[in-house]
mmCIF file of C-alpha atoms in Angstrom:
data_model
loop_
_atom_site.group_PDB
_atom_site.id
_atom_site.type_symbol
_atom_site.label_atom_id
_atom_site.label_comp_id
_atom_site.label_asym_id
_atom_site.label_seq_id
_atom_site.Cartn_x
_atom_site.Cartn_y
_atom_site.Cartn_z
ATOM 1 C CA UNK Q 677 -30.093 20.423 -86.837
ATOM 2 C CA UNK Q 678 -30.818 17.853 -89.148
ATOM 3 C CA UNK Q 679 -34.578 16.920 -90.162
ATOM 4 C CA UNK Q 680 -36.040 13.611 -88.890
ATOM 5 C CA UNK Q 681 -35.310 11.839 -92.220
ATOM 6 C CA UNK Q 682 -31.711 13.018 -92.094
ATOM 7 C CA UNK Q 683 -31.457 11.758 -88.677
ATOM 8 C CA UNK Q 684 -32.481 8.423 -89.792
ATOM 9 C CA UNK Q 685 -29.813 8.378 -92.631
ATOM 10 C CA UNK Q 686 -27.274 9.421 -89.912
ATOM 11 C CA UNK Q 687 -28.204 6.461 -87.843
ATOM 12 C CA UNK Q 688 -28.001 3.868 -90.609
ATOM 13 C CA UNK Q 689 -24.282 5.182 -91.176
ATOM 14 C CA UNK Q 690 -23.558 5.610 -87.502
ATOM 15 C CA UNK Q 691 -25.126 2.890 -85.517
ATOM 16 C CA UNK Q 692 -23.112 -0.220 -86.983
ATOM 17 C CA UNK Q 693 -19.723 1.679 -86.801
ATOM 18 C CA UNK Q 694 -20.572 2.404 -83.093
ATOM 19 C CA UNK Q 695 -21.222 -1.053 -82.446
ATOM 20 C CA UNK Q 696 -18.029 -2.131 -84.069
ATOM 21 C CA UNK Q 697 -16.283 0.640 -82.218
ATOM 22 C CA UNK Q 698 -17.709 -0.634 -78.867
ATOM 23 C CA UNK Q 699 -16.142 -4.093 -79.418
ATOM 24 C CA UNK Q 700 -12.805 -2.616 -80.106
ATOM 25 C CA UNK Q 701 -12.930 -0.231 -77.235
ATOM 26 C CA UNK Q 702 -13.720 -2.818 -74.740
ATOM 27 C CA UNK Q 703 -10.807 -5.005 -75.742
ATOM 28 C CA UNK Q 704 -8.166 -2.757 -76.394
ATOM 29 C CA UNK Q 705 -9.346 1.019 -76.252
ATOM 30 C CA UNK Q 706 -9.582 3.108 -79.254
ATOM 31 C CA UNK Q 707 -13.016 2.740 -80.455
ATOM 32 C CA UNK Q 708 -13.351 6.342 -81.111
ATOM 33 C CA UNK Q 709 -11.006 5.817 -83.965
ATOM 34 C CA UNK Q 710 -14.219 4.079 -85.704
ATOM 35 C CA UNK Q 711 -16.848 5.949 -84.182
ATOM 36 C CA UNK Q 712 -15.816 9.741 -84.394
ATOM 37 C CA UNK Q 713 -15.198 9.356 -88.313
ATOM 38 C CA UNK Q 714 -18.588 7.803 -88.646
ATOM 39 C CA UNK Q 715 -20.344 11.043 -87.012
ATOM 40 C CA UNK Q 716 -17.992 13.156 -89.301
ATOM 41 C CA UNK Q 717 -18.772 11.265 -92.299
ATOM 42 C CA UNK Q 718 -22.420 11.766 -91.653
ATOM 43 C CA UNK Q 719 -22.121 15.216 -91.936
ATOM 44 C CA UNK Q 720 -22.016 16.307 -88.191
ATOM 45 C CA UNK Q 721 -19.573 19.659 -87.509
ATOM 46 C CA UNK Q 722 -16.476 18.666 -85.403
ATOM 47 C CA UNK Q 723 -17.688 19.870 -82.184
ATOM 48 C CA UNK Q 724 -21.130 18.486 -82.568
ATOM 49 C CA UNK Q 725 -19.479 15.091 -83.766
ATOM 50 C CA UNK Q 726 -17.301 15.007 -80.570
ATOM 51 C CA UNK Q 727 -19.936 15.667 -78.217
ATOM 52 C CA UNK Q 728 -22.269 13.257 -79.655
ATOM 53 C CA UNK Q 729 -19.371 10.822 -79.809
ATOM 54 C CA UNK Q 730 -19.022 10.973 -76.305
ATOM 55 C CA UNK Q 731 -22.813 10.235 -75.757
ATOM 56 C CA UNK Q 732 -22.611 7.085 -78.051
ATOM 57 C CA UNK Q 733 -19.689 5.902 -76.287
ATOM 58 C CA UNK Q 734 -19.984 6.614 -72.739
ATOM 59 C CA UNK Q 735 -22.585 4.290 -71.740
ATOM 60 C CA UNK Q 736 -21.075 1.272 -73.339
ATOM 61 C CA UNK Q 737 -17.783 1.937 -71.310
ATOM 62 C CA UNK Q 738 -19.908 2.128 -68.165
ATOM 63 C CA UNK Q 739 -21.269 -1.288 -68.926
ATOM 64 C CA UNK Q 740 -17.584 -2.721 -69.617
ATOM 65 C CA UNK Q 741 -16.597 -1.190 -66.431
ATOM 66 C CA UNK Q 742 -19.187 -3.042 -64.479
ATOM 67 C CA UNK Q 743 -18.348 -6.374 -66.044
ATOM 68 C CA UNK Q 744 -14.592 -5.973 -65.210
ATOM 69 C CA UNK Q 745 -15.424 -4.973 -61.713
ATOM 70 C CA UNK Q 746 -17.729 -7.737 -61.186
ATOM 71 C CA UNK Q 747 -14.949 -10.161 -62.508
ATOM 72 C CA UNK Q 748 -12.592 -8.768 -60.152
ATOM 73 C CA UNK Q 749 -10.050 -7.726 -62.827
ATOM 74 C CA UNK Q 750 -9.542 -4.079 -61.436
ATOM 75 C CA UNK Q 751 -7.071 -2.926 -59.052
ATOM 76 C CA UNK Q 752 -9.429 -0.759 -57.263
ATOM 77 C CA UNK Q 753 -7.458 1.836 -55.458
ATOM 78 C CA UNK Q 754 -5.226 2.802 -58.393
ATOM 79 C CA UNK Q 755 -8.330 2.671 -60.699
ATOM 80 C CA UNK Q 756 -10.127 5.160 -58.560
ATOM 81 C CA UNK Q 757 -7.091 7.475 -58.561
ATOM 82 C CA UNK Q 758 -6.779 7.003 -62.137
ATOM 83 C CA UNK Q 759 -10.559 7.801 -62.602
ATOM 84 C CA UNK Q 760 -10.278 10.855 -60.501
ATOM 85 C CA UNK Q 761 -7.508 12.205 -62.504
ATOM 86 C CA UNK Q 762 -9.182 11.653 -65.708
ATOM 87 C CA UNK Q 763 -12.426 13.188 -64.535
ATOM 88 C CA UNK Q 764 -10.527 16.509 -63.902
ATOM 89 C CA UNK Q 765 -8.233 16.069 -67.056
ATOM 90 C CA UNK Q 766 -11.265 15.278 -69.402
ATOM 91 C CA UNK Q 767 -13.190 18.404 -68.198
ATOM 92 C CA UNK Q 768 -10.195 20.649 -69.042
ATOM 93 C CA UNK Q 769 -9.260 18.931 -72.167
ATOM 94 C CA UNK Q 770 -12.958 19.203 -73.389
ATOM 95 C CA UNK Q 771 -13.085 22.948 -72.708
ATOM 96 C CA UNK Q 772 -9.850 23.360 -74.625
ATOM 97 C CA UNK Q 773 -11.450 21.560 -77.521
ATOM 98 C CA UNK Q 774 -14.121 24.067 -77.812
ATOM 99 C CA UNK Q 775 -11.507 26.974 -78.201
ATOM 100 C CA UNK Q 776 -8.281 25.716 -79.606
ATOM 101 C CA UNK Q 777 -7.504 23.777 -83.029
ATOM 102 C CA UNK Q 778 -6.150 20.382 -82.561
ATOM 103 C CA UNK Q 779 -3.799 20.120 -85.514
ATOM 104 C CA UNK Q 780 -0.556 20.504 -83.131
ATOM 105 C CA UNK Q 781 -1.555 17.211 -81.393
ATOM 106 C CA UNK Q 782 -1.324 15.542 -85.015
ATOM 107 C CA UNK Q 783 2.376 15.927 -85.413
ATOM 108 C CA UNK Q 784 3.216 14.810 -81.910
ATOM 109 C CA UNK Q 785 0.994 11.760 -82.268
ATOM 110 C CA UNK Q 786 2.311 10.797 -85.594
ATOM 111 C CA UNK Q 787 5.739 10.687 -84.088
ATOM 112 C CA UNK Q 788 4.557 8.704 -80.816
ATOM 113 C CA UNK Q 789 2.382 5.991 -82.200
ATOM 114 C CA UNK Q 790 4.888 4.269 -84.538
ATOM 115 C CA UNK Q 791 7.450 3.968 -81.745
ATOM 116 C CA UNK Q 792 4.656 2.535 -79.397
ATOM 117 C CA UNK Q 793 4.097 -0.156 -82.131
ATOM 118 C CA UNK Q 794 7.683 -0.984 -82.626
ATOM 119 C CA UNK Q 795 7.957 -1.229 -78.801
ATOM 120 C CA UNK Q 796 4.927 -3.778 -78.550
ATOM 121 C CA UNK Q 797 6.140 -5.916 -81.469
ATOM 122 C CA UNK Q 798 9.555 -6.741 -79.834
ATOM 123 C CA UNK Q 799 8.404 -6.431 -76.282
ATOM 124 C CA UNK Q 800 6.468 -9.823 -76.412
ATOM 125 C CA UNK Q 801 6.119 -10.459 -72.574
ATOM 126 C CA UNK Q 802 4.439 -6.805 -72.221
ATOM 127 C CA UNK Q 803 1.843 -7.223 -69.750
ATOM 128 C CA UNK Q 804 2.062 -11.120 -69.582
ATOM 129 C CA UNK Q 805 2.247 -11.023 -65.638
ATOM 130 C CA UNK Q 806 1.250 -8.283 -62.922
ATOM 131 C CA UNK Q 807 4.521 -6.859 -61.294
ATOM 132 C CA UNK Q 808 2.747 -3.942 -59.694
ATOM 133 C CA UNK Q 809 3.305 -5.481 -56.238
ATOM 134 C CA UNK Q 810 7.046 -4.135 -56.673
ATOM 135 C CA UNK Q 811 5.842 -0.498 -56.390
ATOM 136 C CA UNK Q 812 4.557 0.737 -53.171
ATOM 137 C CA UNK Q 813 0.997 1.531 -52.544
ATOM 138 C CA UNK Q 814 1.614 5.446 -52.488
ATOM 139 C CA UNK Q 815 3.719 5.368 -55.585
ATOM 140 C CA UNK Q 816 1.065 3.181 -57.540
ATOM 141 C CA UNK Q 817 -1.680 5.458 -56.771
ATOM 142 C CA UNK Q 818 0.250 8.514 -57.567
ATOM 143 C CA UNK Q 819 1.169 7.265 -61.029
ATOM 144 C CA UNK Q 820 -2.466 6.268 -61.526
ATOM 145 C CA UNK Q 821 -3.686 9.758 -60.852
ATOM 146 C CA UNK Q 822 -1.325 11.221 -63.247
ATOM 147 C CA UNK Q 823 -1.949 8.778 -65.940
ATOM 148 C CA UNK Q 824 -5.587 9.417 -65.515
ATOM 149 C CA UNK Q 825 -5.213 13.233 -65.602
ATOM 150 C CA UNK Q 826 -3.004 13.416 -68.496
ATOM 151 C CA UNK Q 827 -4.929 10.856 -70.684
ATOM 152 C CA UNK Q 828 -8.201 12.185 -69.517
ATOM 153 C CA UNK Q 829 -7.225 15.668 -70.849
ATOM 154 C CA UNK Q 830 -6.165 14.123 -74.049
ATOM 155 C CA UNK Q 831 -9.430 12.234 -74.211
ATOM 156 C CA UNK Q 832 -11.462 15.255 -73.602
ATOM 157 C CA UNK Q 833 -9.524 17.427 -76.303
ATOM 158 C CA UNK Q 834 -8.898 14.820 -78.966
ATOM 159 C CA UNK Q 835 -10.172 11.606 -77.722
ATOM 160 C CA UNK Q 836 -9.370 8.622 -80.391
ATOM 161 C CA UNK Q 837 -6.985 6.295 -78.873
ATOM 162 C CA UNK Q 838 -7.180 7.432 -75.113
ATOM 163 C CA UNK Q 839 -8.269 3.843 -73.946
ATOM 164 C CA UNK Q 840 -5.286 2.360 -75.695
ATOM 165 C CA UNK Q 841 -2.920 4.913 -73.988
ATOM 166 C CA UNK Q 842 -4.408 4.323 -70.692
ATOM 167 C CA UNK Q 843 -4.129 0.654 -71.082
ATOM 168 C CA UNK Q 844 -0.358 0.880 -72.216
ATOM 169 C CA UNK Q 845 0.265 3.296 -69.282
ATOM 170 C CA UNK Q 846 -1.120 1.132 -66.668
ATOM 171 C CA UNK Q 847 0.767 -1.852 -68.066
ATOM 172 C CA UNK Q 848 4.087 -0.080 -68.779
ATOM 173 C CA UNK Q 849 4.170 2.478 -65.692
ATOM 174 C CA UNK Q 850 2.218 0.725 -63.108
ATOM 175 C CA UNK Q 851 3.367 -2.761 -64.282
ATOM 176 C CA UNK Q 852 -0.219 -4.504 -64.169
ATOM 177 C CA UNK Q 853 -0.909 -7.485 -66.516
ATOM 178 C CA UNK Q 854 -2.823 -6.550 -69.519
ATOM 179 C CA UNK Q 855 -6.346 -7.736 -68.223
ATOM 180 C CA UNK Q 856 -5.924 -5.773 -65.051
ATOM 181 C CA UNK Q 857 -4.834 -2.755 -66.720
ATOM 182 C CA UNK Q 858 -7.864 -2.994 -69.117
ATOM 183 C CA UNK Q 859 -10.132 -3.187 -66.010
ATOM 184 C CA UNK Q 860 -8.301 0.076 -64.655
ATOM 185 C CA UNK Q 861 -8.566 1.660 -68.028
ATOM 186 C CA UNK Q 862 -12.407 1.071 -68.242
ATOM 187 C CA UNK Q 863 -12.828 2.902 -64.709
ATOM 188 C CA UNK Q 864 -10.561 5.797 -65.873
ATOM 189 C CA UNK Q 865 -12.261 5.829 -69.390
ATOM 190 C CA UNK Q 866 -15.757 6.052 -67.727
ATOM 191 C CA UNK Q 867 -14.787 9.039 -65.546
ATOM 192 C CA UNK Q 868 -13.085 10.879 -68.406
ATOM 193 C CA UNK Q 869 -16.319 9.963 -70.774
ATOM 194 C CA UNK Q 870 -18.704 11.317 -68.060
ATOM 195 C CA UNK Q 871 -16.663 14.550 -67.726
ATOM 196 C CA UNK Q 872 -16.366 15.227 -71.428
ATOM 197 C CA UNK Q 873 -20.028 14.213 -72.056
ATOM 198 C CA UNK Q 874 -21.049 16.914 -69.319
ATOM 199 C CA UNK Q 875 -18.909 19.658 -70.710
ATOM 200 C CA UNK Q 876 -20.231 19.097 -74.424
ATOM 201 C CA UNK Q 877 -23.801 18.788 -73.162
ATOM 202 C CA UNK Q 878 -23.542 22.053 -71.276
ATOM 203 C CA UNK Q 879 -22.145 23.843 -74.375
ATOM 204 C CA UNK Q 880 -25.100 22.451 -76.621
ATOM 205 C CA UNK Q 881 -22.721 20.154 -78.550
ATOM 206 C CA UNK Q 882 -24.545 16.952 -78.370
ATOM 207 C CA UNK Q 883 -27.256 15.689 -80.905
ATOM 208 C CA UNK Q 884 -29.306 13.712 -78.606
ATOM 209 C CA UNK Q 885 -31.478 12.275 -81.253
ATOM 210 C CA UNK Q 886 -28.455 10.557 -82.673
ATOM 211 C CA UNK Q 887 -26.287 9.981 -79.440
ATOM 212 C CA UNK Q 888 -29.204 7.958 -77.484
ATOM 213 C CA UNK Q 889 -29.779 5.370 -80.315
ATOM 214 C CA UNK Q 890 -26.086 5.093 -80.932
ATOM 215 C CA UNK Q 891 -25.488 4.757 -77.247
ATOM 216 C CA UNK Q 892 -27.587 1.464 -77.282
ATOM 217 C CA UNK Q 893 -25.403 0.158 -80.122
ATOM 218 C CA UNK Q 894 -22.224 1.069 -78.038
ATOM 219 C CA UNK Q 895 -23.784 -0.722 -75.051
ATOM 220 C CA UNK Q 896 -24.093 -4.030 -77.323
ATOM 221 C CA UNK Q 897 -20.746 -3.612 -78.770
ATOM 222 C CA UNK Q 898 -18.951 -3.235 -75.343
ATOM 223 C CA UNK Q 899 -20.890 -6.230 -73.934
ATOM 224 C CA UNK Q 900 -19.287 -8.347 -76.731
ATOM 225 C CA UNK Q 901 -16.004 -6.959 -76.502
ATOM 226 C CA UNK Q 902 -15.618 -7.135 -72.675
ATOM 227 C CA UNK Q 903 -16.592 -10.727 -72.922
ATOM 228 C CA UNK Q 904 -13.931 -11.639 -75.486
ATOM 229 C CA UNK Q 905 -11.407 -9.701 -73.320
ATOM 230 C CA UNK Q 906 -12.216 -11.304 -69.797
ATOM 231 C CA UNK Q 907 -12.559 -14.777 -71.617
ATOM 232 C CA UNK Q 908 -9.227 -14.412 -73.917
ATOM 233 C CA UNK Q 909 -7.021 -12.122 -71.753
ATOM 234 C CA UNK Q 910 -3.563 -11.093 -73.402
ATOM 235 C CA UNK Q 911 -4.264 -13.327 -76.250
ATOM 236 C CA UNK Q 912 -7.314 -11.214 -77.375
ATOM 237 C CA UNK Q 913 -5.784 -7.856 -76.155
ATOM 238 C CA UNK Q 914 -2.469 -7.668 -77.447
ATOM 239 C CA UNK Q 915 -3.174 -8.198 -81.158
ATOM 240 C CA UNK Q 916 -5.871 -5.685 -81.025
ATOM 241 C CA UNK Q 917 -3.396 -3.183 -80.050
ATOM 242 C CA UNK Q 918 -2.003 -3.228 -83.405
ATOM 243 C CA UNK Q 919 -5.216 -2.839 -84.983
ATOM 244 C CA UNK Q 920 -5.974 0.278 -82.991
ATOM 245 C CA UNK Q 921 -2.593 1.716 -83.583
ATOM 246 C CA UNK Q 922 -2.865 1.311 -87.271
ATOM 247 C CA UNK Q 923 -6.202 3.138 -87.165
ATOM 248 C CA UNK Q 924 -4.736 5.747 -85.148
ATOM 249 C CA UNK Q 925 -1.868 6.382 -87.714
ATOM 250 C CA UNK Q 926 -4.706 6.468 -90.447
ATOM 251 C CA UNK Q 927 -6.937 8.867 -88.446
ATOM 252 C CA UNK Q 928 -3.969 11.234 -87.802
ATOM 253 C CA UNK Q 929 -2.599 11.185 -91.379
ATOM 254 C CA UNK Q 930 -6.275 11.667 -92.745
ATOM 255 C CA UNK Q 931 -6.571 14.680 -90.306
ATOM 256 C CA UNK Q 932 -3.516 16.156 -91.572
ATOM 257 C CA UNK Q 933 -4.343 15.762 -95.300
ATOM 258 C CA UNK Q 934 -7.965 16.723 -95.185
#
């Protein structure tokens, strides 16, 4: 446990990056690509960094979720199904994180992420309009439940980029427009963050003296980012995808080389 002076030094490094990560996360997901490395650079061990990162990010995601719900930019039945799946998946994933190495995920993601980037580059109408009505209600809810469970497990186990994967899945598989997919993502991400935070906290892997101040910065960043997303829609969200995917490739490559 760092001494009080060390805590102050950690916060000086972590808090500005959590604010920036909150903006990114609210727009396109993937804020953990900025925030998790910040905790590691500050000297926290990997499991403690992961748990404290969840504390720092979860409350900002809750705020973004509330703003999207208030605006009506959420398809509530599928969002709740995705949230339920994410809640269960994140709990399982976070438990796996505590006992398993994460290296095998790096190789899989390094193959998947460039394909996603190329797809988005050439599919310029991706998420331009809502086509979810072409799917039956039962199918839509089943898809959302599966998306939530799969990405929630990834979020609990590894984390960075989970919001982006949720948004892409809600857009590509459920056929929502980008703004609605973003709203559904916030609901599912809130559930996965809550489950993962509970799992890490019960395991004693949250440094609350850092996590609580960081959470305040995350709330501020999410407030700014959600405002940008709600006002700009796809024009703001789509370009941010490429920023997040580039950060994810850098994060994965660093993890393999470190």
